[in-house]
Amino acid sequence: KLNPAELLPAAQCLSFGPRARGECCLLQLEPGLCAELEAGRSLVIRGEKDEHAVLCSKDKTYDMKIADTSNMLLFVPGCRTPEELNADPGSCDIIHSQIAGFSKNYWELRRCRPKLKKLRKLLMEDPYEGPDSQKDQTSTFSKYTTEDLLSLIQASEEEILHQLQVIDACKIEGYWRILDFDYEMKLLNHVTQLIDSESWPLSKVPLCACLEELGSLEPREMIEHILLSYGRKYVDDAGEVFFEMREDKICRAIAQMLLQNAVKFNLSEFEEVWQQSVPEGMTTRLDQLQGLALVDKSSRPETIFLLKVEDLPEDNQERFNSLFGIRQKWTEVDITPYIQDLCAEKQTVGALLTKYARSSMLNGVKVYNSRRPIS
Amino acid sequence: LSHSSGTGPLAQWVLVELQGEVEPRQSGDLAGSLLGDLHYTCEGVPVLIVGHHILYGKVVQLEKPFAVLVKQGGAPQPSPVGPHSHYTVTALIKTKLLFKTRPKPIITHVPKKV
């Protein structure tokens, strides 16, 4: 029984609008996204036919999933809440409101890692081999501008731009390019040779002098790019630009150059050659090679081989399958560089190992192996 | 997804959540047909009268608001490098009226006991 005296005077008549179904859908917003929309910023849905759609804000990426409810959700513009009616005493008795649309489901968002492996893959289609290379003069079909990347990569703009910096990509004639490794080493070698012949301290390499001395050999942009990639830029009190060369990164690159020539190396021989190959004043250490190379301590003699984390699958389960295919049992120390990038916000390597691996003891050391039999 | 009008605040809509299906009384689709009358008690309890049923509900402030997306353009699938189907955010929903109680039929006349 309903007592009219208990009701507010206004009544809202709800009817279905003409375009009630179809292209309308609901998106549940994670914290922060509502404020972004209200501030006038856009969100973008990205994904090609074979990819699961993701939603990107300016700096974050979210997986999209349909959530079904057993209930009917009607969206009503202009529907008044009790507070609004109470605040507006002059509101008329009968208000006609149209239901703009309805749905039994909505899109749910879950923050995820940006899907950036594709970025490297695209840029590796046509690495830059230098101005003398014949390739560049011909096609532009596998070259990508920032806009191209934004429409192809399932990540936010900020995440994409950050990753471009991480992989030392550079813009050449408006297109993002990755350097061909041999060309990159050639450039690095020019610089390290010059540092040696000029006896500059590794922490104070002058930009101007480099450009002057090397400008006849390579484009100035490339010289500056290699200094930026392998050094830390700073300006001294007199306003001159210098670079503090990054020892770890240089040693690592030279190791890659050596290791890519064979399936594996005798560890002690490699360590000797490696130390001799790096610039004067730099010291090689195996921990510089995390995520790049793996040492096999079980073989006699001990060996080392190239294993680049960026060549491994992006999906968590596939990554673990791949790692356990390479080696059955891993210590936490060895496997960490190869799964670190899988960690979601606030997730630890330990949590990943608990989820995707099984632990056991081997000779007093804790090791991890696959949860499932590897075919 | 971009803001529909580009400037000005986004419209605030309200979600009405009902248990079960809504079907038109007569055959034909729902467009244009009446759902029912929405009232509020003086305490702010929403009451929806649908046909011969009374539904009592409650006003819920959504922890996670919704955005209402309307698809623009007729392109069925986006091409790899090119414009994606564009969705426009038409409104935000921060409040819902949840009707979970089973509909109570409206009895207009209570027969007296004989």
XYZ file of C-alpha atoms in Angstrom, chain A residues 1-2 5-20 23-31 34 37-38 40-49 55 64 69-86 99-102 104 106-107 109 144 148 150-152, chain B residues 1-3 6 8-10 12-22 29-49 54 56 59 61 63-71 77-82 84-85 87 89 92-98 100 104 107 110:
146
model
C 0.000 0.000 0.000
C 1.309 3.328 -0.983
C 1.007 11.720 1.463
C 4.387 10.109 1.928
C 5.508 11.001 -1.549
C 7.181 14.094 -2.864
C 4.901 16.085 -5.137
C 6.849 15.566 -8.349
C 6.493 12.393 -10.354
C 8.703 11.412 -13.252
C 7.198 9.605 -16.158
C 9.827 7.337 -17.677
C 9.442 6.159 -21.229
C 11.792 4.663 -23.737
C 13.337 7.119 -26.129
C 13.273 6.550 -29.861
C 16.884 5.435 -30.135
C 16.723 3.304 -27.040
C 25.197 2.047 -30.154
C 25.039 3.063 -26.481
C 27.104 1.224 -23.931
C 28.356 1.660 -20.389
C 31.965 1.868 -19.304
C 32.797 1.500 -15.635
C 35.476 4.035 -14.727
C 38.469 3.356 -12.547
C 39.500 6.043 -10.052
C 36.162 10.200 -14.229
C 36.921 13.035 -18.584
C 35.416 15.890 -16.625
C 37.976 17.476 -20.899
C 40.677 14.916 -21.603
C 40.110 12.013 -23.934
C 40.357 8.320 -23.472
C 41.168 6.053 -26.387
C 40.237 2.473 -27.121
C 42.984 0.715 -29.009
C 43.256 -2.693 -30.558
C 43.263 -4.392 -33.906
C 41.013 -7.269 -34.883
C 41.553 1.634 -22.976
C 38.617 -4.070 -21.111
C 24.729 -8.491 -14.769
C 21.464 -10.290 -14.480
C 19.824 -6.912 -14.080
C 18.559 -4.372 -16.538
C 20.454 -1.103 -16.538
C 18.561 1.886 -17.887
C 20.259 5.188 -18.448
C 18.100 8.186 -17.896
C 19.257 11.685 -18.714
C 17.736 14.377 -16.590
C 16.357 11.961 -14.058
C 16.049 13.817 -10.803
C 17.253 12.565 -7.478
C 15.366 13.341 -4.276
C 17.920 15.995 -3.348
C 17.444 17.783 -6.622
C 13.686 17.750 -6.296
C 13.828 19.000 -2.742
C 15.261 6.524 -21.170
C 18.152 7.030 -23.525
C 19.319 3.480 -23.569
C 19.556 0.247 -21.693
C 22.425 -5.891 -19.465
C 28.957 -2.998 -19.158
C 32.680 -2.698 -19.809
C 38.471 -1.882 -16.701
C 56.307 4.890 -38.345
C 51.181 5.695 -36.543
C 49.690 5.714 -31.293
C 47.167 3.951 -33.468
C 48.988 0.616 -33.532
C 36.573 8.442 -26.597
C 36.204 12.141 -26.460
C 33.840 14.464 -24.776
C 34.115 19.420 -26.334
C 31.244 22.638 -20.976
C 30.616 20.120 -18.263
C 29.620 16.572 -19.104
C 25.121 13.766 -15.535
C 22.672 10.996 -16.045
C 21.181 8.505 -13.645
C 21.191 4.735 -13.876
C 18.046 2.833 -13.076
C 18.755 -0.787 -12.265
C 15.930 -3.287 -12.407
C 15.838 -6.983 -11.732
C 14.927 -9.167 -14.664
C 13.792 -8.183 -18.117
C 11.712 -5.355 -19.333
C 9.961 -2.854 -29.644
C 10.348 -0.645 -26.647
C 10.982 2.643 -28.385
C 8.441 5.219 -27.421
C 6.660 3.045 -24.900
C 6.123 4.025 -21.310
C 8.026 2.270 -18.558
C 6.357 3.692 -15.531
C 6.205 6.465 -12.989
C 9.027 7.301 -10.662
C 8.254 8.800 -7.285
C 10.251 9.472 -4.166
C 9.033 9.258 -0.634
C 9.714 12.181 1.653
C 12.610 10.165 3.021
C 14.075 9.946 -0.449
C 13.231 6.321 -1.176
C 12.593 5.867 -4.891
C 9.346 4.156 -5.809
C 8.703 2.944 -9.323
C 5.271 2.042 -10.501
C 5.243 -1.195 -7.177
C 10.840 0.017 -3.959
C 19.566 5.715 -4.205
C 26.181 6.731 -5.065
C 31.942 4.038 -6.129
C 32.998 3.622 -9.718
C 31.028 5.974 -11.941
C 30.023 4.990 -15.452
C 30.650 6.749 -18.730
C 27.952 6.423 -21.368
C 29.539 5.761 -24.749
C 27.833 6.310 -28.045
C 29.428 4.931 -31.155
C 35.872 -2.474 -37.842
C 38.804 -0.129 -37.545
C 41.553 -0.508 -40.138
C 45.078 -1.194 -38.792
C 46.493 2.230 -39.453
C 43.710 4.679 -39.642
C 39.351 3.850 -35.144
C 35.634 3.705 -34.633
C 33.160 6.545 -29.314
C 31.357 10.083 -24.037
C 28.640 10.404 -16.793
C 26.617 8.415 -14.307
C 27.469 8.792 -10.651
C 24.146 7.804 -9.136
C 21.929 4.828 -9.561
C 18.441 3.946 -8.447
C 18.545 0.297 -7.553
C 15.931 -4.950 -6.120
C 4.561 -5.809 -5.339
C -4.099 -3.989 -5.148
C -9.125 -5.087 -0.742
